[in-house]
Short mmCIF file of C-alpha atoms and ligand atoms in Angstrom, two decimals:
data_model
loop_
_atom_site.label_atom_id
_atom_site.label_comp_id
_atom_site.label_asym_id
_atom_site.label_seq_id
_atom_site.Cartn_x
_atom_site.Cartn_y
_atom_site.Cartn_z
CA UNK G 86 -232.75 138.03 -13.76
CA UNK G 87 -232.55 134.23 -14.30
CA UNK G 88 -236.51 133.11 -15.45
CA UNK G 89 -237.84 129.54 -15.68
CA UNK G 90 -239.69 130.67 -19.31
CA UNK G 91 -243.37 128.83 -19.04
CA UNK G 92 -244.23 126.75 -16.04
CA UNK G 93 -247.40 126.31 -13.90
CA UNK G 94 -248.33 126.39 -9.97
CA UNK G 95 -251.23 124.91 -8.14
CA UNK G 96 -252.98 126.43 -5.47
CA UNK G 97 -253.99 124.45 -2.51
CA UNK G 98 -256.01 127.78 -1.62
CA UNK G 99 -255.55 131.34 -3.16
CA UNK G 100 -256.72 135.28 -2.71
CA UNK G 101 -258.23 135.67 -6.39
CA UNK G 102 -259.49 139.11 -7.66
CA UNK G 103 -262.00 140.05 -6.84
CA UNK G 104 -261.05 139.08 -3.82
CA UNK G 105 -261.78 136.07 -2.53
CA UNK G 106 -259.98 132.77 -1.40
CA UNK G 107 -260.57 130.05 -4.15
CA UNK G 108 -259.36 126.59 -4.08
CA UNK G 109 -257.31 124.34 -6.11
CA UNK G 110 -255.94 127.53 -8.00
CA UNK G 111 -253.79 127.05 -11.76
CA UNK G 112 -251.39 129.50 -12.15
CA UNK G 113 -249.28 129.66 -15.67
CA UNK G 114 -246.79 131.62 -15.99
CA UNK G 115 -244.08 133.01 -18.83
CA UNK G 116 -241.25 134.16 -17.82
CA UNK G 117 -241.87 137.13 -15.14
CA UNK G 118 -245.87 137.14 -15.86
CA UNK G 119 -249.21 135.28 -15.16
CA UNK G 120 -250.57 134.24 -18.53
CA UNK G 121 -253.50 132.61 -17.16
CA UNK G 122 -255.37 131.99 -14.10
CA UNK G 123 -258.20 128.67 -13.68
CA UNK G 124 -259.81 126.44 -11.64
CA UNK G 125 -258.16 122.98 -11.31
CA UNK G 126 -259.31 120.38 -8.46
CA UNK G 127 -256.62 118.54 -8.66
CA UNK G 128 -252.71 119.51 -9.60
CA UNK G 129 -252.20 118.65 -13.04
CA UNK G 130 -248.81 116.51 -13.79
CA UNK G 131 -245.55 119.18 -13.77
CA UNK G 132 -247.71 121.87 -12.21
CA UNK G 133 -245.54 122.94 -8.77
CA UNK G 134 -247.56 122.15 -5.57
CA UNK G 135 -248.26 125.81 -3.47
CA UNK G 136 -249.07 124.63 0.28
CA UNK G 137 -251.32 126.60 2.57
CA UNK G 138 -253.16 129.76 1.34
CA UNK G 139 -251.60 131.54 -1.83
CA UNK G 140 -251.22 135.46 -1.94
CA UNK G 141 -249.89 137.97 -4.39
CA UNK G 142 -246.18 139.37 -3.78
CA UNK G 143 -246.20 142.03 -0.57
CA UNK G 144 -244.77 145.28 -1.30
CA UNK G 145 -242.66 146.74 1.34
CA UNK G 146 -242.58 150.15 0.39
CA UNK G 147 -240.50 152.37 2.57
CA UNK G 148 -237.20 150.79 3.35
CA UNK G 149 -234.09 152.03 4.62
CA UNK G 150 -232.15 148.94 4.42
CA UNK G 151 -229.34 150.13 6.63
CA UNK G 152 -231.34 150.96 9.41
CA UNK G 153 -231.51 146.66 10.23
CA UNK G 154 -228.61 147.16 12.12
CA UNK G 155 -229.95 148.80 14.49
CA UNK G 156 -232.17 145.96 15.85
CA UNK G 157 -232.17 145.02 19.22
CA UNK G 158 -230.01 148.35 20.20
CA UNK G 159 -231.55 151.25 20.48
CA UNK G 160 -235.28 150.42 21.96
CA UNK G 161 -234.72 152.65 25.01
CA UNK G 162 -234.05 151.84 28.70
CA UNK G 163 -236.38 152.57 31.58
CA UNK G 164 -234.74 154.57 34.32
CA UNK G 165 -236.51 156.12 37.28
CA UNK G 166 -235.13 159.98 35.68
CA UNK G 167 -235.83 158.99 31.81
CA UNK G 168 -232.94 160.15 30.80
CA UNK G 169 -231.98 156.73 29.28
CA UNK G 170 -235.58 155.92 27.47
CA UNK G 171 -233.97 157.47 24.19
CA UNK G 172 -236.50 159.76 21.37
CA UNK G 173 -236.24 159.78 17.88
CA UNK G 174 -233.83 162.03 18.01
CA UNK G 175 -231.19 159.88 20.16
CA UNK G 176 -232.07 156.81 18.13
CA UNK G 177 -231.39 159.43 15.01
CA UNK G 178 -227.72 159.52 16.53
CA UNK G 179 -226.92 155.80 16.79
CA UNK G 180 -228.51 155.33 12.65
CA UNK G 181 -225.95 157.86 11.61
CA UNK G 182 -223.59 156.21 13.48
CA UNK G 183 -224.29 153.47 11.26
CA UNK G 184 -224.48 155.91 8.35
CA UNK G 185 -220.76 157.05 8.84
CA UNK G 186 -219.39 153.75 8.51
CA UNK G 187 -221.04 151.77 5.17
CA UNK G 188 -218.93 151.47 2.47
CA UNK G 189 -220.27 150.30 -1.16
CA UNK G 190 -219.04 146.29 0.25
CA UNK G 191 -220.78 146.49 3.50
CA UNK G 192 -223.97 148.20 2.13
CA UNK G 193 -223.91 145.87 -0.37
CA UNK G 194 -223.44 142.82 1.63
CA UNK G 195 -226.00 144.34 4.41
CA UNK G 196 -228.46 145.29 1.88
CA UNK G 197 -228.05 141.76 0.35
CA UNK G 198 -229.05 140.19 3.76
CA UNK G 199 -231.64 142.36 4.17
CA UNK G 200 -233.40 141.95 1.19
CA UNK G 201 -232.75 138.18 1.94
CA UNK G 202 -235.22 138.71 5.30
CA UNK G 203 -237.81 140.48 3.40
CA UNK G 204 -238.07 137.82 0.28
CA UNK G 205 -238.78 134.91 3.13
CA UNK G 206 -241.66 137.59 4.80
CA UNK G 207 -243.10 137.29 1.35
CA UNK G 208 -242.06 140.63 0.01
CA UNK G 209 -241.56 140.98 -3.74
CA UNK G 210 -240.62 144.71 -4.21
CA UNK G 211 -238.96 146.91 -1.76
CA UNK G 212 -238.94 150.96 -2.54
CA UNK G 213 -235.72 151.78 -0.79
CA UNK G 214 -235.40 155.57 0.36
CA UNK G 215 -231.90 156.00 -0.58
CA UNK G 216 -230.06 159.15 0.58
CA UNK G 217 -226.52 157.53 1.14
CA UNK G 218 -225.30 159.02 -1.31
CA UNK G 219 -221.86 159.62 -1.25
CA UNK G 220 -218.19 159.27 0.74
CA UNK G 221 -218.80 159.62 4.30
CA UNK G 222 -217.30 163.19 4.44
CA UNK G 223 -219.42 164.54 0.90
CA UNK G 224 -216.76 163.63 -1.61
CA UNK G 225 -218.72 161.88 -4.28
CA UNK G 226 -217.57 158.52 -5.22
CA UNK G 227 -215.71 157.76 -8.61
CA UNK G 228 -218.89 156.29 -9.66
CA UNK G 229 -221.06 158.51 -8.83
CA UNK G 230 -224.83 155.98 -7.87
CA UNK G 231 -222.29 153.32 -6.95
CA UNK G 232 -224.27 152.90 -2.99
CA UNK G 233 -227.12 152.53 -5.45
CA UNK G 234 -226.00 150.34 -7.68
CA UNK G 235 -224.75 148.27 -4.71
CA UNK G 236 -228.80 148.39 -3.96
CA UNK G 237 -229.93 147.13 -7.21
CA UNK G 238 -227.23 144.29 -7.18
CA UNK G 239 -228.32 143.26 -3.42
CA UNK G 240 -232.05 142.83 -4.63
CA UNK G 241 -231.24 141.08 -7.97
CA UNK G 242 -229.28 138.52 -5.93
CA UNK G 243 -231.65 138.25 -3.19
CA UNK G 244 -234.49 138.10 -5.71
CA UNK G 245 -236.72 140.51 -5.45
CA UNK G 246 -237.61 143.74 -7.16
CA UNK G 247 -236.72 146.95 -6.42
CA UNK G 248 -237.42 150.90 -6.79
CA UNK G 249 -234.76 152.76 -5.83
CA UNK G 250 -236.31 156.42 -4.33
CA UNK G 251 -232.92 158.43 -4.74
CA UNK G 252 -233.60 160.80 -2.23
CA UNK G 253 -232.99 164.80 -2.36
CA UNK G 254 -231.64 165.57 0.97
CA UNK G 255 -229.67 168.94 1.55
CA UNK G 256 -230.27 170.54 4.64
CA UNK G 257 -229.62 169.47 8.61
CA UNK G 258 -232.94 170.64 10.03
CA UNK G 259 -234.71 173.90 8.27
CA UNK G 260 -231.94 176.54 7.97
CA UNK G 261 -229.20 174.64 9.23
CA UNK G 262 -226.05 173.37 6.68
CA UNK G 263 -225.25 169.43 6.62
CA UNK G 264 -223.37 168.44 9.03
CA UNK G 265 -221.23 165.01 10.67
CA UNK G 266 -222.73 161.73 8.93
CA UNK G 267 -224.87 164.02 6.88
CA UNK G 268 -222.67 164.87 4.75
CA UNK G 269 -222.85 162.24 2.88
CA UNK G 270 -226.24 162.48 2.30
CA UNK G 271 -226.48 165.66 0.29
CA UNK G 272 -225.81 166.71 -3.39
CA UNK G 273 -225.60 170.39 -2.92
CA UNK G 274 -228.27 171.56 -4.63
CA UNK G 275 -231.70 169.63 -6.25
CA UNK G 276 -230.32 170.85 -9.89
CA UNK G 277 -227.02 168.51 -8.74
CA UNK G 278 -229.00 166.13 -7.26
CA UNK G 279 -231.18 165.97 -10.51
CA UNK G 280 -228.00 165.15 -12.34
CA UNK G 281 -227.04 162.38 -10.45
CA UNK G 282 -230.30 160.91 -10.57
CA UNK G 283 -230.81 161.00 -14.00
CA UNK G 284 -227.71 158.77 -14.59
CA UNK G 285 -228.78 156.13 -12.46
CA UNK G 286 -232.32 156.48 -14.24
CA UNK G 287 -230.54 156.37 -17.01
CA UNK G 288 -228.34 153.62 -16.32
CA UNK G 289 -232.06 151.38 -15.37
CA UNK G 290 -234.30 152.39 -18.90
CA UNK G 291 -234.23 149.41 -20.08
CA UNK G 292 -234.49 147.40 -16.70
CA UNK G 293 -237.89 145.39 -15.75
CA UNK G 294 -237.29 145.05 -12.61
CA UNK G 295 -235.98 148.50 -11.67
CA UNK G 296 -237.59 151.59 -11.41
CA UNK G 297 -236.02 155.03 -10.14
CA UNK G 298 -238.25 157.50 -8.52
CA UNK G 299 -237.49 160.15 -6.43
CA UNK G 300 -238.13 161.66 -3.00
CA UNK G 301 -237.83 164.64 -0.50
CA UNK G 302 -236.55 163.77 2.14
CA UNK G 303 -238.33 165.86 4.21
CA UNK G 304 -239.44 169.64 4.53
CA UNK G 305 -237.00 169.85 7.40
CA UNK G 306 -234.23 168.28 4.53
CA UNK G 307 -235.22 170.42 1.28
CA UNK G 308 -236.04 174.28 0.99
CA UNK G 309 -238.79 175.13 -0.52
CA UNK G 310 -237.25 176.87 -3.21
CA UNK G 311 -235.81 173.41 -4.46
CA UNK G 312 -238.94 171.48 -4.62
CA UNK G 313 -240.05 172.00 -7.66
CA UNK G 314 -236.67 171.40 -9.14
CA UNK G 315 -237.33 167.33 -7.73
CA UNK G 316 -241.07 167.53 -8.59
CA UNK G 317 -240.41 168.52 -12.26
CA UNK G 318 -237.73 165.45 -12.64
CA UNK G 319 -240.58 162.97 -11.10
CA UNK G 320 -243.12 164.40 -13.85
CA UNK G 321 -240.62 163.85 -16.46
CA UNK G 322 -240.05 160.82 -15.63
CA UNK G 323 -243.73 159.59 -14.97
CA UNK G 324 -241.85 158.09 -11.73
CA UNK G 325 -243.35 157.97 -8.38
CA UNK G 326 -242.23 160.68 -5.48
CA UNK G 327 -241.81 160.05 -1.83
CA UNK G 328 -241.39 162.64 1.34
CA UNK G 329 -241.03 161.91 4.84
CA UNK G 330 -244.20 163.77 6.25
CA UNK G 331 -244.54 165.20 9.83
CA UNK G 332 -243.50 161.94 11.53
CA UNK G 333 -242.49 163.88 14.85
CA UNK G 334 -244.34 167.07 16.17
CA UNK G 335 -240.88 169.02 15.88
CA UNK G 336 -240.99 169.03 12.61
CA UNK G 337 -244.40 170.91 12.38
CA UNK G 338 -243.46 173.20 14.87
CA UNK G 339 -240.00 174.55 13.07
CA UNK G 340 -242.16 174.23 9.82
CA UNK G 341 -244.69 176.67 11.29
CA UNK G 342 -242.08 178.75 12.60
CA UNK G 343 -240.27 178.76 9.73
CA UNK G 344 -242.69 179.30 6.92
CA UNK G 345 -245.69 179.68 8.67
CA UNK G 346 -247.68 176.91 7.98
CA UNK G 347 -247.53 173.13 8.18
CA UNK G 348 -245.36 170.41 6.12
CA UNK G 349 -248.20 168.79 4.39
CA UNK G 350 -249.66 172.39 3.24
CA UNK G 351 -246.06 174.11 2.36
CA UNK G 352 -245.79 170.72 0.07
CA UNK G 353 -249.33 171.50 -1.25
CA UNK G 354 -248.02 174.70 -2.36
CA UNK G 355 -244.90 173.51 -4.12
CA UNK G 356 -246.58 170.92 -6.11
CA UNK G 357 -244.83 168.00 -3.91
CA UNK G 358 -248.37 166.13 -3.79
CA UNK G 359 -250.42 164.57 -6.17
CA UNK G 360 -251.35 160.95 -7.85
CA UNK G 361 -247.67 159.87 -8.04
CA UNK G 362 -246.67 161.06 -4.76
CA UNK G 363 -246.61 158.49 -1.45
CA UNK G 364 -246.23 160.57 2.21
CA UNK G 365 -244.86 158.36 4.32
CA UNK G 366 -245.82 158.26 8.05
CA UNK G 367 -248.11 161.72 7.85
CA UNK G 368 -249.03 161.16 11.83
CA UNK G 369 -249.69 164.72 12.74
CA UNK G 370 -252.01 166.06 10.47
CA UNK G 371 -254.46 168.42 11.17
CA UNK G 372 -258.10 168.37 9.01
CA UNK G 373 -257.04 170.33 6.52
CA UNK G 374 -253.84 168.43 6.10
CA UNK G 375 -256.10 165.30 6.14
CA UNK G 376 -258.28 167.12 3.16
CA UNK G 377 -254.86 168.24 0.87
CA UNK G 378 -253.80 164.59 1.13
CA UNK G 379 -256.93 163.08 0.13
CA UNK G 380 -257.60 165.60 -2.52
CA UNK G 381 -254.69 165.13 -4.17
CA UNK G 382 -255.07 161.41 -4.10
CA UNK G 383 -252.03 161.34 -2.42
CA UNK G 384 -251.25 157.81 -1.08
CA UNK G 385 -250.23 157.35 2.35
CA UNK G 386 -247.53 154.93 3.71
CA UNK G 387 -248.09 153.96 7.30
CA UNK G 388 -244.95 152.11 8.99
CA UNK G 389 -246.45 151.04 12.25
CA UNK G 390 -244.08 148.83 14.13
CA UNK G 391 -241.65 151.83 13.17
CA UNK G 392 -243.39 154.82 14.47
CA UNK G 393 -244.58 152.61 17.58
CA UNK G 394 -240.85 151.78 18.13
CA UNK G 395 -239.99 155.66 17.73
CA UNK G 396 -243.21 156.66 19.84
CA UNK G 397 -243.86 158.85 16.77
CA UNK G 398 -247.57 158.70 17.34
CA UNK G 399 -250.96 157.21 15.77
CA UNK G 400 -251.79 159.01 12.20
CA UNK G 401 -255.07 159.75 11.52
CA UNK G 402 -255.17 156.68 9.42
CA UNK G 403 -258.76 155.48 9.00
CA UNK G 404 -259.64 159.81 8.20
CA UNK G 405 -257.03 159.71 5.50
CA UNK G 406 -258.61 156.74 4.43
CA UNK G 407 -261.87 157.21 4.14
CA UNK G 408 -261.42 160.61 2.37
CA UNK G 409 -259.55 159.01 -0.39
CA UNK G 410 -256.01 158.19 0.04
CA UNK G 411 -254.64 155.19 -0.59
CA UNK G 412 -252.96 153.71 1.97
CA UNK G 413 -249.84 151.29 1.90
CA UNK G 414 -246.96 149.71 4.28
CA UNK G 415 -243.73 149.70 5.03
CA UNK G 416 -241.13 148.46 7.35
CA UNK G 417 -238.81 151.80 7.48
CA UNK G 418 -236.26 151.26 10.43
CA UNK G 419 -236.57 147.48 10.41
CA UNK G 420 -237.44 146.94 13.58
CA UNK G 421 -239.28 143.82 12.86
CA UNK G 422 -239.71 142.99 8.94
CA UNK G 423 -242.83 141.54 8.60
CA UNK G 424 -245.89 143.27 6.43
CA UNK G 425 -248.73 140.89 8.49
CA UNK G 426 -247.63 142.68 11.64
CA UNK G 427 -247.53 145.95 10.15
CA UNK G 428 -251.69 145.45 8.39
CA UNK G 429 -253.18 144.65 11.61
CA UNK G 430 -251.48 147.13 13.43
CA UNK G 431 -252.82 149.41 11.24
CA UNK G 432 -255.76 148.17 12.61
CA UNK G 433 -255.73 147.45 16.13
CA UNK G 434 -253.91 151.02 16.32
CA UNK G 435 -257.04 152.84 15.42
CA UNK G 436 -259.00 150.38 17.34
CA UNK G 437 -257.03 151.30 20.27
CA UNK G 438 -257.28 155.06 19.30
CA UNK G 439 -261.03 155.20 18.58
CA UNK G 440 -262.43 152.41 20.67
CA UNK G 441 -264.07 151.44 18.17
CA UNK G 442 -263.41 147.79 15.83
CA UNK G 443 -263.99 146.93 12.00
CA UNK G 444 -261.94 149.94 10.27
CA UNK G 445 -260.93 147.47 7.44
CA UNK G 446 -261.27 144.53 6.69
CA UNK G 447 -258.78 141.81 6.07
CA UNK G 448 -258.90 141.84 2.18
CA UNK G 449 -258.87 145.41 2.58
CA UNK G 450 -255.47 145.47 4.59
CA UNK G 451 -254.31 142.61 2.28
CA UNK G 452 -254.38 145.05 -0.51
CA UNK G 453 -252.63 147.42 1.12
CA UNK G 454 -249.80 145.02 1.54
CA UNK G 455 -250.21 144.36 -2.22
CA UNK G 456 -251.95 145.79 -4.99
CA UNK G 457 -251.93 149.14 -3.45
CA UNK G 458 -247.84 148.82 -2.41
CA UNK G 459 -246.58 148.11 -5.95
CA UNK G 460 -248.33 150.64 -7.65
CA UNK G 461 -246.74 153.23 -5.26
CA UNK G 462 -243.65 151.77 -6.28
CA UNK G 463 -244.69 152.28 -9.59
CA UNK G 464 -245.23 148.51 -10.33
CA UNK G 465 -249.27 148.97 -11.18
CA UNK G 466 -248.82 145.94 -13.22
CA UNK G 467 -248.53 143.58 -9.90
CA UNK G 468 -250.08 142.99 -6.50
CA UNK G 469 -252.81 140.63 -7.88
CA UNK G 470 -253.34 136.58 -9.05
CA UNK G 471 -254.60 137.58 -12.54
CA UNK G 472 -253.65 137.36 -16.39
CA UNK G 473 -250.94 140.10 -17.17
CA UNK G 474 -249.54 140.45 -13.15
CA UNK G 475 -245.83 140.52 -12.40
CA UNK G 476 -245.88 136.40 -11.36
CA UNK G 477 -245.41 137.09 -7.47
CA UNK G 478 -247.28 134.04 -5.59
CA UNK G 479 -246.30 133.91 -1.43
CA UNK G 480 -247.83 130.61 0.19
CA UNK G 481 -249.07 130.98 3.75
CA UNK G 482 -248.99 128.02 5.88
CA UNK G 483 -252.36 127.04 7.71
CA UNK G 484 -250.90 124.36 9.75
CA UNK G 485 -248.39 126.35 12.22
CA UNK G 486 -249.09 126.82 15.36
CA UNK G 487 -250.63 130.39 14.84
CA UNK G 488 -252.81 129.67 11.79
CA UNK G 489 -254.32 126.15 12.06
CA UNK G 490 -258.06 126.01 12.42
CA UNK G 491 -258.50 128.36 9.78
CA UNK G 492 -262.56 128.58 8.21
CA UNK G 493 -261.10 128.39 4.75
CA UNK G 494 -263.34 130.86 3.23
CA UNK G 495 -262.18 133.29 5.48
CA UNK G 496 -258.06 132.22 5.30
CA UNK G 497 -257.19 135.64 3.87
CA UNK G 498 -258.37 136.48 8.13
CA UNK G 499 -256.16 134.08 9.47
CA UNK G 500 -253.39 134.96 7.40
CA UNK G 501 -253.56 138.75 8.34
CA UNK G 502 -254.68 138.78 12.07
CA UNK G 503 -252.23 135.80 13.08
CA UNK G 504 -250.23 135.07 10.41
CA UNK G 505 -246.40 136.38 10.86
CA UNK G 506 -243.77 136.38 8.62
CA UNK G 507 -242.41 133.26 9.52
CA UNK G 508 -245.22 130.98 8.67
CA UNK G 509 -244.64 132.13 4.84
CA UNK G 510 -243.40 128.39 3.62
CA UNK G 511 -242.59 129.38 -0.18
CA UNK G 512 -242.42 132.65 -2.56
CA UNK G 513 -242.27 132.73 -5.86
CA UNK G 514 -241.15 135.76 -7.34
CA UNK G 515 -240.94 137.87 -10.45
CA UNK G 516 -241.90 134.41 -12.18
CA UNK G 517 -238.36 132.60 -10.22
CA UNK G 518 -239.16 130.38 -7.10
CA UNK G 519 -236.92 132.15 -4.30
CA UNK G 520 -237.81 130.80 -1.16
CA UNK G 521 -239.16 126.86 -0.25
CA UNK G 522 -239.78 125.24 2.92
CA UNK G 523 -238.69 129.21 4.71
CA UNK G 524 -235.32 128.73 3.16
CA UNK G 525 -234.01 131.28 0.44
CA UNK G 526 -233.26 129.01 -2.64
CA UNK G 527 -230.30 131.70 -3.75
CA UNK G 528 -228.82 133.40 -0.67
CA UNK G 529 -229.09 129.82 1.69
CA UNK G 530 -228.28 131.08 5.77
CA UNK G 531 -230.42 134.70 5.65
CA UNK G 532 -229.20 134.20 9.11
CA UNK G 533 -225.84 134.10 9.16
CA UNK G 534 -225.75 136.32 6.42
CA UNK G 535 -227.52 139.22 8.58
CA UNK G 536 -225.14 138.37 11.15
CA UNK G 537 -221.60 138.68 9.60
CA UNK G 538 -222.93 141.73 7.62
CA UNK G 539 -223.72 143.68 10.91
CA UNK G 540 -220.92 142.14 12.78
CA UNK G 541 -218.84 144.13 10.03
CA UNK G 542 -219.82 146.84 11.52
ZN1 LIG O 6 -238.06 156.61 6.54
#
């Protein structure tokens, strides 16, 4: 990663721990860390001039990067008989469509554009859930993590970080062998799967900007009698562990037929959940499933524009919540990237749910998108304007269209009830300047790039 060894930026405005919005904001930094934080009224000489309302990097944590290609195809048609509205599990069809046909190139130039889109929302570390393993009929490539090294690459080159969740994924549905696109997807068993991912956390030790963790893919994905091989290789590792958790109500229903009781509680038995662990959608939960989240200090990972595209459902977000797990964001299927959108759905979801307003507040949701994001990710060292953060500083603009008029005490409102991704005017990231003026400094057209990538296709 190319650095820019000690500099300094100054704050028009900024979201300072412990939380609040401060102005006229000095922010050194050393290479990839804030050294020191302090008031400064006006920007000293050299010091690089952050417009609009400063924030700490956004974590996107549940990616699948592929899945952007889907975008504007597969949001369902109204017909008078239904039949051509789509469900997850058509829309399931037309991703492994996609699935069959990547190659280390085009995932790498996809992946490249992708990561391109999310560094100009302000995102500064993606957790991608990686189960693309393989050759599209099984056959392992000659290097082996190649479609994850290809991941790596695209987020060094687009500039932000990235954890790479190499995903355990060895089953069709509960029962049922691999089959079609799948294929690719699976190891064989978790003890294979573990070897494969210890190379590539291998190959990454020494690597700042990299973690490997691991995840489940699902309980419909891995038996139960090979979870604890993938929960002893996250302990091992100290690295975090993610699982796809009861997104649709099919899974719970072949879960309960299966083994009797639900997904969260059959990963509650296996050891799945804990402090480390992030379940990502975890819609339909019942209260005890609610309780072994919570008590576990499991954090949760909502994706709303996802599972409102997929008509997955409202999870019981704000119960979750207030019994004690974290909660955190993510863009998943790409149907819009942009971490602003996904916060105050979070919100206006439950208001819609509970009729009821004021579940969190702004600086809550900000965290969320922050703090809360990169330590799921296993960053715990960023997601905050302080002395000793990863130096990860987004601007917001005030003056577009949707944000001007702003009570500058209360920005960090503006920013997350009206703010989108595109009024995010420069991002500074991992101590490097990546995007000015919305365009990326490195990767120039994010456009055109998205375009020929998914034209490929
Ligand atoms: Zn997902």
């Amino acid at each position: 990663m190319t650095t820019t060894g000690a500099t300094a930026y100054w704050c028009e405005l900024a979201w300072v721990p412990p939380g609040e919005v401060a102005s006229g904001v000095l922010v050194h930094v050393d290479d990839t860390h804030i050294t020191a934080v302090e008031r400064a009224a006006t920007p000293p000489p050299r010091a690089t001039r952050l417009p609009g309302l400063t924030l700490p990097g956004l974590a996107n944590v549940h990616s699948h990067a592929f899945h952007r290609a889907l975008r504007g195809r597969t949001h369902g048609v109204p017909t008078a008989t239904g039949a051509g509205r789509g469900s997850f599990w058509t829309w399931r069809e037309r991703m492994y469509d996609v699935a069959r046909r990547l190659d280390p190139d085009t995932y790498h130039q996809l992946a490249r554009a992708v990561y391109g889109e999310m560094v100009l929302a302000g995102i500064t570390c993606v957790g991608e859930f990686h189960y693309l393993h393989h050759g599209p009929d099984g056959t392992p490539y000659d290097e082996p993590n190649v479609m994850a090294e290809v991941l790596v690459a695209a987020a060094r080159e687009a500039g932000l970080r990235i954890t790479v969740l190499d995903t355990c994924y060895l089953t069709g549905g509960i029962g049922a062998p691999l089959s079609g696109a799948q294929m690719r997807f699976g190891d064989g068993d978790a003890e294979k799967w573990a070897t494969r991912a210890d190379q590539l956390r291998g190959a990454h030790a020494k690597d700042h900007d990299v973690v490997v963790g691991a995840a489940v893919h699902s309980v419909r994905a891995v038996p139960p009698h090979e979870l604890a091989t993938v929960v002893s290789w996250g302990h091992a590792s100290h690295a975090p562990l993610h699982v796809h958790l009861s997104e649709q109500r099919r899974e719970n229903a072949d879960c309960e037929a299966a083994y009797g009781v639900s997904p969260t509680a059959l990963l509650f038995e296996h050891g799945v959940l804990g402090p480390r662990t992030t379940a990502v959608h975890a819609t339909h939960l019942d209260e005890g499933g609610v309780g072994l989240l919570a008590g576990t200090e499991t954090t949760v990972c909502l994706c709303p524009t996802t599972e409102r595209d997929l008509a997955d459902g409202i999870g019981p977000a704000s119960s979750l919540s207030r019994a004690g797990s974290p909660l955190v964001l993510g863009s998943d299927s790409h149907a819009v990237i942009d971490l602003f959108e996904e916060a105050r759905a979070l919100e206006l979801d439950e208001r819609l749910h509970t009729e009821e307003r004021g579940h969190w507040s702004a600086p809550e949701l900000l965290t969320a998108m922050s703090e809360s994001g990169h330590r799921a990710l296993g960053f715990a060292d960023a997601g905050l304007i302080a002395p000793g953060g990863w130096a990860d500083l987004v601007s917001v603009r005030l003056d577009s269209v949707r944000t001007a008029g702003a009570d500058l005490g209360r920005a960090v409102d503006m920013a997350v009830f009206a703010g989108t991704a595109a009024d995010v005017v420069s991002v500074v990231a991992s101590g490097c300047p990546v995007a000015s003026n919305g365009h990326h400094l490195r990767l120039g057209d994010v456009g055109a790039l998205l375009t020929s990538s998914i034209q490929t296709l």
